[in-house]
Tab-separated table of C-alpha atoms in Angstrom:
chain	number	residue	atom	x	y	z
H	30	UNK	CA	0.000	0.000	0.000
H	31	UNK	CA	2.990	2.392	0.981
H	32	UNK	CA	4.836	1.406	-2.207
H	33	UNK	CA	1.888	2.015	-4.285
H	34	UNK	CA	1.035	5.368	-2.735
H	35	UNK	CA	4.704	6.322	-3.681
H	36	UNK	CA	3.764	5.181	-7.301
H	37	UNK	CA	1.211	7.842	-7.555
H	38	UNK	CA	2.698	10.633	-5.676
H	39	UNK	CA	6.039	9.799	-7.621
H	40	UNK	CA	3.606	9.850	-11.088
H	41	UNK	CA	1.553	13.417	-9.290
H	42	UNK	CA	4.769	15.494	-9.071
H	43	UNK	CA	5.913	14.363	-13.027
H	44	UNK	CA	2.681	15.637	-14.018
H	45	UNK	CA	3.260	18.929	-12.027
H	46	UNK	CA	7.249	19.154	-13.547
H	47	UNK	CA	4.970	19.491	-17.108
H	48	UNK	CA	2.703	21.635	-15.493
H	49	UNK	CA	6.078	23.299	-14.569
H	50	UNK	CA	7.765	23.192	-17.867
H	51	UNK	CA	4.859	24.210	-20.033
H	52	UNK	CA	4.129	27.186	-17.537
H	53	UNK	CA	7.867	27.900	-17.088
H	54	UNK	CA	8.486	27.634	-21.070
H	55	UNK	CA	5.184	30.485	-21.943
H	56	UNK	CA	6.493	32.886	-19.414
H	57	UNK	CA	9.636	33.430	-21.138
H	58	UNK	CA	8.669	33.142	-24.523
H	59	UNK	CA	5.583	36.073	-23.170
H	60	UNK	CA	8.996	38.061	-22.024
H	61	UNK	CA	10.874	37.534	-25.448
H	62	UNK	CA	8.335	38.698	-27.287
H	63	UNK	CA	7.309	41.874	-24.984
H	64	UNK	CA	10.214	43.279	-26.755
H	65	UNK	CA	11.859	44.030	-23.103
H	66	UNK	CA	14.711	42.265	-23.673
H	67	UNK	CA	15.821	43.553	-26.846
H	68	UNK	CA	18.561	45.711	-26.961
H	69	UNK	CA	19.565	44.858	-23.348
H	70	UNK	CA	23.101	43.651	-24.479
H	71	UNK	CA	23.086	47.136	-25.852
H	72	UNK	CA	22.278	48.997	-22.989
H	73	UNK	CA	24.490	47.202	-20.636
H	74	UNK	CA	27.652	47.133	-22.306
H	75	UNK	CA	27.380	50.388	-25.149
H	76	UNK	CA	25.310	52.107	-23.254
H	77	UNK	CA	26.088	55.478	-24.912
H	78	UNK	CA	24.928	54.259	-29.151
H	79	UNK	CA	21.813	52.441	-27.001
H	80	UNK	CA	20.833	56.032	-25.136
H	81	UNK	CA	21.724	58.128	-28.665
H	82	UNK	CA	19.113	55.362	-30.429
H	83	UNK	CA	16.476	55.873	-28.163
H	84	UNK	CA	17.048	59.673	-28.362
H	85	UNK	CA	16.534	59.344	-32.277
H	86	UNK	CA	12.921	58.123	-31.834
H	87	UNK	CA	12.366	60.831	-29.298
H	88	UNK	CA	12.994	59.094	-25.720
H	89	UNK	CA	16.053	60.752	-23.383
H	90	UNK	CA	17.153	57.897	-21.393
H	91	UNK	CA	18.790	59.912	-18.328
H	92	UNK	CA	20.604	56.974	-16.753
H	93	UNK	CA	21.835	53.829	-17.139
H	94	UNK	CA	19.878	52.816	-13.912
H	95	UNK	CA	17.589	49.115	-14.742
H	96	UNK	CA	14.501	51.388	-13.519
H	97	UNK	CA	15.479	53.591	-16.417
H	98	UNK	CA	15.761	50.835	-18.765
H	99	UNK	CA	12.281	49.341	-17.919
H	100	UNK	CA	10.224	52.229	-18.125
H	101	UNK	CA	11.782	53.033	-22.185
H	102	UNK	CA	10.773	49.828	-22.237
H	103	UNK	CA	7.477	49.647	-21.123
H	104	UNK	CA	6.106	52.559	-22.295
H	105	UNK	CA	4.336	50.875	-25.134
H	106	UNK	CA	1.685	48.334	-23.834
H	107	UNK	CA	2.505	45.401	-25.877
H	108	UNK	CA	2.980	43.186	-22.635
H	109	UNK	CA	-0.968	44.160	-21.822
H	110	UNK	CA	-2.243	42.880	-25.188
H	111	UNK	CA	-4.395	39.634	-24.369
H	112	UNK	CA	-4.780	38.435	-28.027
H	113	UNK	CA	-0.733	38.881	-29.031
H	114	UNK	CA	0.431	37.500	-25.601
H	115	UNK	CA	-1.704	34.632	-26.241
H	116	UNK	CA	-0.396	33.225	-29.994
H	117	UNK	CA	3.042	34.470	-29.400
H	118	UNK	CA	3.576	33.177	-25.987
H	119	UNK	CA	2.245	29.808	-27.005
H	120	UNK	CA	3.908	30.115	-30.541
H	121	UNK	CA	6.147	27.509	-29.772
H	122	UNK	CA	3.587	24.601	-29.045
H	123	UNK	CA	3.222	24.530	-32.347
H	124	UNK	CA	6.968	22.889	-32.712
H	125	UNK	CA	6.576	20.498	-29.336
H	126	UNK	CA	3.013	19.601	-29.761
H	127	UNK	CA	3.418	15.546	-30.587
H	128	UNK	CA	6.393	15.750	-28.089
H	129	UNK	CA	3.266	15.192	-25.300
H	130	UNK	CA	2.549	12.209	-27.663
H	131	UNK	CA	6.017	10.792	-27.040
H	132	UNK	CA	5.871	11.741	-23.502
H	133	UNK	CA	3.098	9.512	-23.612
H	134	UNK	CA	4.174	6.179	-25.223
H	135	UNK	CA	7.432	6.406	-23.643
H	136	UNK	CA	5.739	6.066	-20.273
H	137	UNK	CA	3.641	3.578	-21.293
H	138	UNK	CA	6.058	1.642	-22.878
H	139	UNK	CA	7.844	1.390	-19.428
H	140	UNK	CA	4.321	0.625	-18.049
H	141	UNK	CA	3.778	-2.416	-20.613
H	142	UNK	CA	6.975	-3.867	-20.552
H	143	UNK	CA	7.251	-4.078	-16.608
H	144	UNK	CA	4.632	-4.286	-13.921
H	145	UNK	CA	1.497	-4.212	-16.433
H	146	UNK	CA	2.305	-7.231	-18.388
H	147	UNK	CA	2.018	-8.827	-14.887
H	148	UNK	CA	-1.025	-7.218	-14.207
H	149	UNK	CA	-2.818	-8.427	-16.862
H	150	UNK	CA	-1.510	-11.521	-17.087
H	151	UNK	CA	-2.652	-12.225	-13.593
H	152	UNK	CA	-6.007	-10.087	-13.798
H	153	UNK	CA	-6.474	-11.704	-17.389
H	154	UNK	CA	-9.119	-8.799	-18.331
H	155	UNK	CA	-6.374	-7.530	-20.893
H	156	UNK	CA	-8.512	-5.641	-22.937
H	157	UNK	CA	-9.979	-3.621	-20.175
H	158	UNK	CA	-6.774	-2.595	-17.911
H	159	UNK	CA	-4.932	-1.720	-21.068
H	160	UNK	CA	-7.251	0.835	-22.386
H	161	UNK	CA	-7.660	2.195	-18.756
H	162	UNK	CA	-3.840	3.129	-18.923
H	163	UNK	CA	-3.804	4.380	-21.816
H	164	UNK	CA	-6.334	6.365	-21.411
H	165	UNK	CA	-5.231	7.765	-18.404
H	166	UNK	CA	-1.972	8.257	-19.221
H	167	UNK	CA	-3.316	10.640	-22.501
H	168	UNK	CA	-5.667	12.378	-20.236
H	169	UNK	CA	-3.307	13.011	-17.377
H	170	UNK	CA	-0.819	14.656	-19.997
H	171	UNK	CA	-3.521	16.403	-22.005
H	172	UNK	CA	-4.398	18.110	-18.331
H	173	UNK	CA	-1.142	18.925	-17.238
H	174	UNK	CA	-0.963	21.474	-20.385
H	175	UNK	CA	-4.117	22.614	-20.276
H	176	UNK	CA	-3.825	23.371	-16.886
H	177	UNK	CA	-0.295	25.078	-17.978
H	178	UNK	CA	-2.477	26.913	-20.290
H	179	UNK	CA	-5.303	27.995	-17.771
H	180	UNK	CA	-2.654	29.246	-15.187
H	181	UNK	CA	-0.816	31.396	-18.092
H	182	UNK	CA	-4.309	32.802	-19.246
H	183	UNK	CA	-5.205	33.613	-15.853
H	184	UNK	CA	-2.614	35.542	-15.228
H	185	UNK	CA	-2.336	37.283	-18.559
H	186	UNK	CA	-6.414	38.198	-18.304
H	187	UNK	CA	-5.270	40.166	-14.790
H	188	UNK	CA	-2.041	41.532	-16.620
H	189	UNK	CA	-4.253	42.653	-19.884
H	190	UNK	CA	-7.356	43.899	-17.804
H	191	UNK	CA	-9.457	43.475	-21.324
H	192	UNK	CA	-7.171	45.539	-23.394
H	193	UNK	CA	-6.064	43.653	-26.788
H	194	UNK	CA	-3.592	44.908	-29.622
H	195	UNK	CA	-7.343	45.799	-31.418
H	196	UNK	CA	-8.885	47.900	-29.114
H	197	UNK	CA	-6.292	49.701	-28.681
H	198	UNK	CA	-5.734	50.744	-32.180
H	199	UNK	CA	-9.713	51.542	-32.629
H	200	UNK	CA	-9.942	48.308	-34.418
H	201	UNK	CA	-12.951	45.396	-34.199
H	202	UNK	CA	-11.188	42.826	-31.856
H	203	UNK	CA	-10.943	40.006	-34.098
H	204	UNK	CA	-8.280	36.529	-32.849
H	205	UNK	CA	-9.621	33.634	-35.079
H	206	UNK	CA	-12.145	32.346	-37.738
H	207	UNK	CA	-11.531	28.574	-35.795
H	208	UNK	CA	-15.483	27.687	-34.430
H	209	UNK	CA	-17.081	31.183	-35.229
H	210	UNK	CA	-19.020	29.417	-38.519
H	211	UNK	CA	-20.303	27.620	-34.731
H	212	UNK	CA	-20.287	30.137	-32.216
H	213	UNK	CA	-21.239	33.134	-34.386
H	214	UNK	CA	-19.194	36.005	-36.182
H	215	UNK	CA	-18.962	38.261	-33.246
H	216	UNK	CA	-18.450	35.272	-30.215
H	217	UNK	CA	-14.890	36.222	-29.661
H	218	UNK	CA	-16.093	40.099	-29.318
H	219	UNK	CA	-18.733	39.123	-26.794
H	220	UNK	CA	-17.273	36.382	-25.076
H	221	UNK	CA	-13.177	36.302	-25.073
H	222	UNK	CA	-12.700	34.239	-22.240
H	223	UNK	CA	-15.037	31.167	-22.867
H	224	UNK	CA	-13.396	31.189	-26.738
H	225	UNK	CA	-9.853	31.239	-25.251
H	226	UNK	CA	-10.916	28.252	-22.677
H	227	UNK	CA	-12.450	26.176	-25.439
H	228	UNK	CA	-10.053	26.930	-28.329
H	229	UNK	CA	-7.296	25.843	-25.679
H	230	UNK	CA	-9.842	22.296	-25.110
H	231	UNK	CA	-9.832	21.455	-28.453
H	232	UNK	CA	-5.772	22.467	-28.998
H	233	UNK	CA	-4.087	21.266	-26.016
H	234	UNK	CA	-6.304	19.021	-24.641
H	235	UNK	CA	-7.956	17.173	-27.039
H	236	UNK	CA	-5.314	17.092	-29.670
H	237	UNK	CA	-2.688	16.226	-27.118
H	238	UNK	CA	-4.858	13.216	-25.784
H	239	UNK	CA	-4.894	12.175	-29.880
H	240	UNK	CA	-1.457	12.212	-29.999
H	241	UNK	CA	-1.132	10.591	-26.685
H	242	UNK	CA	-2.969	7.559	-27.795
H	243	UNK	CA	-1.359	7.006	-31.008
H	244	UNK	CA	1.927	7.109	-29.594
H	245	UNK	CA	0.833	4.588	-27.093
H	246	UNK	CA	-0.680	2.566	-29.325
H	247	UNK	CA	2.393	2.392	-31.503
H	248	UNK	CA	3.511	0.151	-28.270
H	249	UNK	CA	1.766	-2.389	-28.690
H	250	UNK	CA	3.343	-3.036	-32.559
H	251	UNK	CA	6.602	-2.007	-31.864
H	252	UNK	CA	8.989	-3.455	-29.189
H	253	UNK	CA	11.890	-1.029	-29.792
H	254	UNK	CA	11.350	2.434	-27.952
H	255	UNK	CA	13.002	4.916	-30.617
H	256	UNK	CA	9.933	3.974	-32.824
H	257	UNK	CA	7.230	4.779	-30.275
H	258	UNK	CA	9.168	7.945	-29.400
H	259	UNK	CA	9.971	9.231	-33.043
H	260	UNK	CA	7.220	8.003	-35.085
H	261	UNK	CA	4.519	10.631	-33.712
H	262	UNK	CA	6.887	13.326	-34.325
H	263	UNK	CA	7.723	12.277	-37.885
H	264	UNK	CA	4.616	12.063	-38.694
H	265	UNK	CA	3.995	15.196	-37.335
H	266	UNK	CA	6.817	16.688	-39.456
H	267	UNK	CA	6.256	15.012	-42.312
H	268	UNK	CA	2.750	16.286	-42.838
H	269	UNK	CA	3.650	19.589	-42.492
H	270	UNK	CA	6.697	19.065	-45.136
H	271	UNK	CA	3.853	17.708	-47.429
H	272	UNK	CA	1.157	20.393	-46.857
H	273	UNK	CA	3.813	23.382	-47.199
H	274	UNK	CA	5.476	21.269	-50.665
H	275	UNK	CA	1.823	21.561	-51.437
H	276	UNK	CA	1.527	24.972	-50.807
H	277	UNK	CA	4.526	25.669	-52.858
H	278	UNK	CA	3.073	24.109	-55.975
H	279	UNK	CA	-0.056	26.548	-55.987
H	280	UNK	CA	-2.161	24.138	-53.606
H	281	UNK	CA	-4.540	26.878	-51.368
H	282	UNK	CA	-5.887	24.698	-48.991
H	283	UNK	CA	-2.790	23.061	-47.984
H	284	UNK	CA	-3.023	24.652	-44.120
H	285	UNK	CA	-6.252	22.085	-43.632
H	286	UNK	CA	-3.028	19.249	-44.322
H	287	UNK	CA	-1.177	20.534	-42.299
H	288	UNK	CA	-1.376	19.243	-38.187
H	289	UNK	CA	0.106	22.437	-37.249
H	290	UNK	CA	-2.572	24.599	-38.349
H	291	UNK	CA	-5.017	23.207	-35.268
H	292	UNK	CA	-2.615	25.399	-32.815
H	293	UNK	CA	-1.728	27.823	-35.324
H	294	UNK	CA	-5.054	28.268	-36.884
H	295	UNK	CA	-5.377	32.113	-35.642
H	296	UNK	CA	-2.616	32.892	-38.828
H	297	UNK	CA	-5.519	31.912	-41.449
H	298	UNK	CA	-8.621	34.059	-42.380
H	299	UNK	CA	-11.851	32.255	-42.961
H	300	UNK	CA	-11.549	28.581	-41.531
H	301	UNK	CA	-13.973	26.048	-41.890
H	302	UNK	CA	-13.613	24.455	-38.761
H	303	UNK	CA	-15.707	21.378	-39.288
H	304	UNK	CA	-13.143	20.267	-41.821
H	305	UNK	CA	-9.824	21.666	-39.804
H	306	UNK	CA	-11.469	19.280	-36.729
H	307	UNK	CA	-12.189	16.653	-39.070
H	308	UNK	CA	-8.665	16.391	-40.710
H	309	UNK	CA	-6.443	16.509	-37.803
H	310	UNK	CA	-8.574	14.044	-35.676
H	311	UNK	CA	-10.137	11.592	-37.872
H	312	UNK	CA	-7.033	10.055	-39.169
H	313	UNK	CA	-5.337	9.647	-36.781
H	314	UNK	CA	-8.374	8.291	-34.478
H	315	UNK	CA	-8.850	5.670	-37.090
H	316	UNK	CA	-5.249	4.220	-37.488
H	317	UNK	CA	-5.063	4.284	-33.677
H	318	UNK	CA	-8.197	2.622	-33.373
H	319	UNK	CA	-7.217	0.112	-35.912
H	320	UNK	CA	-3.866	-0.807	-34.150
H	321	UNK	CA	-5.390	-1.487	-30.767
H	322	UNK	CA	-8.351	-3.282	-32.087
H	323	UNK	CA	-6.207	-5.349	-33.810
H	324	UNK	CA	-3.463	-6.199	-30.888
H	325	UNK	CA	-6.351	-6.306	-28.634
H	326	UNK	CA	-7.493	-9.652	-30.436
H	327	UNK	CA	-4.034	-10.700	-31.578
H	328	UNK	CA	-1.836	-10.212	-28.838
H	329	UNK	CA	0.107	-12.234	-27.414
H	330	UNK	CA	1.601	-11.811	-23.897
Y	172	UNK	CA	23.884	63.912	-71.487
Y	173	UNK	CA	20.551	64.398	-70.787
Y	174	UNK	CA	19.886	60.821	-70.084
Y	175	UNK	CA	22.352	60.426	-67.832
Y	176	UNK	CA	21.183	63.376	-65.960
Y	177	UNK	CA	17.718	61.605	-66.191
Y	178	UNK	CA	19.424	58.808	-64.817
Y	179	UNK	CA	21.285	60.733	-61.898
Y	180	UNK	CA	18.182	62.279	-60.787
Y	181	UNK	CA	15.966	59.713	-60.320
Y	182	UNK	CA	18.492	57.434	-58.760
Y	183	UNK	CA	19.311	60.578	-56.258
Y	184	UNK	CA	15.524	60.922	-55.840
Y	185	UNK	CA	15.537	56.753	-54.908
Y	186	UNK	CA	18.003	56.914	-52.190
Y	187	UNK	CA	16.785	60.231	-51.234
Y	188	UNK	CA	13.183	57.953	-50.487
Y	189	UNK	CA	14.782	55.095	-49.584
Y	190	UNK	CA	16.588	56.870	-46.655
Y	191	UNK	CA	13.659	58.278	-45.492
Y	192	UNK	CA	14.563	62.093	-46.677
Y	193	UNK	CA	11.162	63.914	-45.601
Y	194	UNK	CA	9.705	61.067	-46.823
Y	195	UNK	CA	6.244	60.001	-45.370
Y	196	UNK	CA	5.508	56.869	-46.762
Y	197	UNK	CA	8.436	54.553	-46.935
Y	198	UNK	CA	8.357	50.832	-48.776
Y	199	UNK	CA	8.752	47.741	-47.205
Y	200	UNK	CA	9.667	44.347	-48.299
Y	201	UNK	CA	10.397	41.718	-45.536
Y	202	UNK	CA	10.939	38.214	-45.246
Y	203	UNK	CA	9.313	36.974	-41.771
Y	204	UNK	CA	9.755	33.542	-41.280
Y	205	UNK	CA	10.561	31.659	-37.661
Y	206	UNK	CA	10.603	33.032	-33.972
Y	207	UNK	CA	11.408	36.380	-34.083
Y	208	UNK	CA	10.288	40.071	-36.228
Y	209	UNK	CA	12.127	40.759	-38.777
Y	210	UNK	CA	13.537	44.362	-39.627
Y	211	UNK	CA	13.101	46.535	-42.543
Y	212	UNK	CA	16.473	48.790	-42.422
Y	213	UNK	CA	15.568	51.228	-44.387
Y	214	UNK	CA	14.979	54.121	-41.421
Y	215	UNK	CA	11.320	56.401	-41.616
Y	216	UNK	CA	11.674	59.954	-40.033
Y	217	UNK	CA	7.972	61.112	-38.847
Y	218	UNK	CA	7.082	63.971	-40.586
Y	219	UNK	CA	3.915	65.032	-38.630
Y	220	UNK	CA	2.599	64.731	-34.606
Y	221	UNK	CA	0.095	62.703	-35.142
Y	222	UNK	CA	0.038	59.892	-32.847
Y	223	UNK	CA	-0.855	57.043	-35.280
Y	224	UNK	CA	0.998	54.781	-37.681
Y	225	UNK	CA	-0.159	53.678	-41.074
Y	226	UNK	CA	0.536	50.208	-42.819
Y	227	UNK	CA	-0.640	49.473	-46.417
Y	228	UNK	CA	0.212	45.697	-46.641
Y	229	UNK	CA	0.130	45.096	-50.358
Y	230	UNK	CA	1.569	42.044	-51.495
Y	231	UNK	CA	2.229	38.634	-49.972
Y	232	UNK	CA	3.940	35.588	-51.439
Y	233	UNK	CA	1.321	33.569	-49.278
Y	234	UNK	CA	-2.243	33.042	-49.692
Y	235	UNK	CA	-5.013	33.579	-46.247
Y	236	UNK	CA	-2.888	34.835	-43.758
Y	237	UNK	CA	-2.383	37.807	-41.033
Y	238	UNK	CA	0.102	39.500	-40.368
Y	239	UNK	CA	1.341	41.545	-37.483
Y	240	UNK	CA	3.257	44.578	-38.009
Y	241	UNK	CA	5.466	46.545	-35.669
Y	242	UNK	CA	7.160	49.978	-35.694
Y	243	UNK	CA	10.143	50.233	-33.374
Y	244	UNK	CA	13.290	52.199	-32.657
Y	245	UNK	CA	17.123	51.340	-33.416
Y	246	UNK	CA	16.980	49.547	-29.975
Y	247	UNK	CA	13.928	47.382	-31.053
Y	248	UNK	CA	11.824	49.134	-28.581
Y	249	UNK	CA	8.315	48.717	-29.315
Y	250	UNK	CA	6.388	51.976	-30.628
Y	251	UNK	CA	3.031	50.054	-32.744
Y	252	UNK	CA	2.211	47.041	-32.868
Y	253	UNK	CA	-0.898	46.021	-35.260
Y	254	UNK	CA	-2.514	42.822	-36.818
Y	255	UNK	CA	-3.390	42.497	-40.347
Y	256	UNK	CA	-5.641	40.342	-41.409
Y	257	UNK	CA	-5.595	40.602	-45.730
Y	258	UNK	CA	-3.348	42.605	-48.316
Y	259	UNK	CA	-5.136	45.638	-49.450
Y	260	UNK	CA	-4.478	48.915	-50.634
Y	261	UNK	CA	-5.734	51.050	-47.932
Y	262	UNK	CA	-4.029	52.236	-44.930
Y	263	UNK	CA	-4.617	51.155	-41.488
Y	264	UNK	CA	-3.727	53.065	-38.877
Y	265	UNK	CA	-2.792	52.330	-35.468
Y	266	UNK	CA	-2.238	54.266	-31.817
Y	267	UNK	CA	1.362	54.537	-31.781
Y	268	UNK	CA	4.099	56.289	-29.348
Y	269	UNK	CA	5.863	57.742	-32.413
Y	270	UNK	CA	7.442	61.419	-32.318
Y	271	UNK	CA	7.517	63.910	-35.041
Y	272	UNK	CA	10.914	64.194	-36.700
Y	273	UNK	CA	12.053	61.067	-35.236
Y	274	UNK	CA	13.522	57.827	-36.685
Y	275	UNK	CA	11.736	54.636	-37.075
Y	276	UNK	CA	11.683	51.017	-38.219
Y	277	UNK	CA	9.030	48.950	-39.469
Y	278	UNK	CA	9.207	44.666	-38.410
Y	279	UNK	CA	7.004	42.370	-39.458
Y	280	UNK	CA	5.939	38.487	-38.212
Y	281	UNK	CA	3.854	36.149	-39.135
Y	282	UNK	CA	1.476	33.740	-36.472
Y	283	UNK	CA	2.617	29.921	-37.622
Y	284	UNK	CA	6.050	29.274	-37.016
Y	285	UNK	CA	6.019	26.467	-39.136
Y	286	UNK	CA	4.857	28.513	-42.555
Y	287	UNK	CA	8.584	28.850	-43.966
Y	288	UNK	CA	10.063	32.427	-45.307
Y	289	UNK	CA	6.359	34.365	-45.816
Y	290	UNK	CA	7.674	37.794	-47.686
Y	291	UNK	CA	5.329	40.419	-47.638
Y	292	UNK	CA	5.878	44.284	-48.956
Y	293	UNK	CA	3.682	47.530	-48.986
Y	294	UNK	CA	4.343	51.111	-47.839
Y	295	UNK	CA	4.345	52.722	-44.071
Y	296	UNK	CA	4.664	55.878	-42.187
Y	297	UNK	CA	5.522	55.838	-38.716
């Protein structure tokens, strides 16, 4: 009982490290792109071309003090802006996205070679324990990010108070065509914070639990580990290759190809979402069905 | 003789524009592609107080996609930032911390960091 409570606290606080990570990972790329940093080599070490700079585009910098440095800085609101701070903060999920899917099969491969084997062997309801695992694993990693992404829109709703890059230029506050042919043209105007919750659902919840359970399932047809760890992310990659060789040979609708474009989708104008859902899941729900409907009845422990 | 003075003028009058000489509209032609903005060089001066920018994004090598501009200073500081959302030939303006008489840069980024090299050219005034 004491070794198994270990188990779970020991499998709680790896969940929290991506919790951690993810968090960890948005708040700096929010800082990069602030703009806060840049130029801080400058005004540390050439301090005098970095004040003369500023002083071209109207700002005296009186001292080399950090206070100094931070309000030049600051004095544009960029850092408030809800709608930037939210697809350039999380820009780089679109790189590490079936990463969570390798996360994924790599622990369960550790899970089904070892103690689960066992398990099931002595339980000898295979079918049922091994689709409980693997669906908890997926839906313990798809949390962990979305709860990453909750904590980072939390605090960036307090930081922007309501202000976006759009209102503050006079302009309609506009952040994607993903689910409005759904939720109507103006949802995102009335209601930024429920879009923002679901549009993070559906891209790093949902998706990541997709991924999740393909890379899983890849364990139960391959027994060496570089194949359950790679293959998600090549065929990640390769899709995108194909959908932007597409592009390059005059194809418009390549972005639907792509798997990127679920978690990048606020870059395209007029998306039918029905059809941008229904690409990137269907798939790859069908070939991981396929593979563990098939080891379910072939397997052989 | 008179060609070449033809010649002479117009490519005086060309770097006079391109170096921002009094000039209030300025072209652009940028290649944005991966994680951060990337720079026009050729400088803007602001000739007038208002406290707006304007952006005529006119051409993009890519098909259905925004675009965020950004005007900024020689140390990258942040003075307008504004989303595009379609190539057109109007101007859109946006609040901006910009001086009169003072030099500028325009930067330019695109949302999908996997869409390789996106180049996209128009005009601007800081």
């Amino acid at each position: 009982m004491a070794t198994l409570n270990m188990n779970s606290i020991n499998k709680y606080k790896g969940y929290m490290v991506i919790v951690f990570t993810i968090f960890l990972f948005t708040i700096v790329s929010y800082i990069l792109n602030t703009g806060i940093l840049l130029g801080i080599s400058g005004f540390l070490f050439d301090f005098e071309s970095y004040k003369s700079a500023a002083l071209e585009s109207g700002y005296q910098i009186n001292s080399n003090s950090l206070s100094e440095f931070f309000k030049y800085s600051m004095e544009y609101p960029v850092a408030r802006f809800l709608d930037y701070n939210m697809i350039f903060s999380f820009q780089y999920m679109i790189l590490i996205i079936p990463i969570f899917g390798a996360i994924a099969g790599y622990i369960f491969y550790k899970q089904y070679n070892t103690i689960l084997k066992v398990t099931i062997y002595k339980s000898k309801q295979f079918k049922k324990i091994l689709l409980k695992t693997v669906f908890k694993n997926a839906f313990s990693i798809a949390l962990s990010v979305y709860i990453a992404y909750l904590l980072f829109f939390t605090l960036l709703l307090v930081i922007s108070n309501g202000l976006n890059s759009a209102v503050y230029n006079n302009q309609v506050a506009t952040y994607s065509d993903f689910l409005l042919d759904f939720l109507g043209s103006n949802f995102y105007q009335l209601h930024p914070i429920i879009y923002h919750v679901v549009d993070g659902f559906i891209k790093f919840f949902l998706y990541i639990i997709l991924y999740s359970l393909f890379a899983q399932a890849l364990v139960l047809v391959f027994t060496n580990k570089l194949y359950i760890i790679f293959l998600p992310i090549i065929f990640y990659y390769t899709l995108n290759i194909i959908s932007f060789v597409l592009a390059a040979s005059g194809f418009d609708y390549y972005y639907y190809l792509s798997p990127s474009t679920i978690v990048a989708h606020t870059d395209f104008n007029e998306i039918n979402s029905v059809l941008l859902l229904g690409i990137a899941f269907i798939p790859l729900s069908l070939i991981t069905s396929a593979i563990i409907s098939y080891r379910l009845k072939y397997v052989e422990l | 003789m008179k060609i070449i003075m033809k010649f002479v003028f117009v490519l005086l009058f060309v770097i006079g524009i391109g170096h921002g000489i009094n000039a209030k509209y300025t072209n652009f032609n940028i290649v944005s592609g991966g994680n951060s903005f990337t720079r026009d060089y050729r400088v803007n001066t602001k000739t007038n107080t208002v406290k707006k920018s304007y952006v005529i994004w006119k051409k993009s090598n890519k098909k259905n996609h925004k675009q965020w501009f950004r005007v900024v200073d020689g140390n990258g500081k942040i003075k307008l930032s504004m989303r595009l959302s379609n190539v057109s030939t109007k101007a859109v303006s946006g609040k901006s911390t910009t001086e009169n008489k003072k030099k500028y840069y325009i930067e330019s980024k695109r949302e999908n960091l996997f869409d390789p090299a996106t180049t996209v050219s128009g005009t601007w005034q800081p």
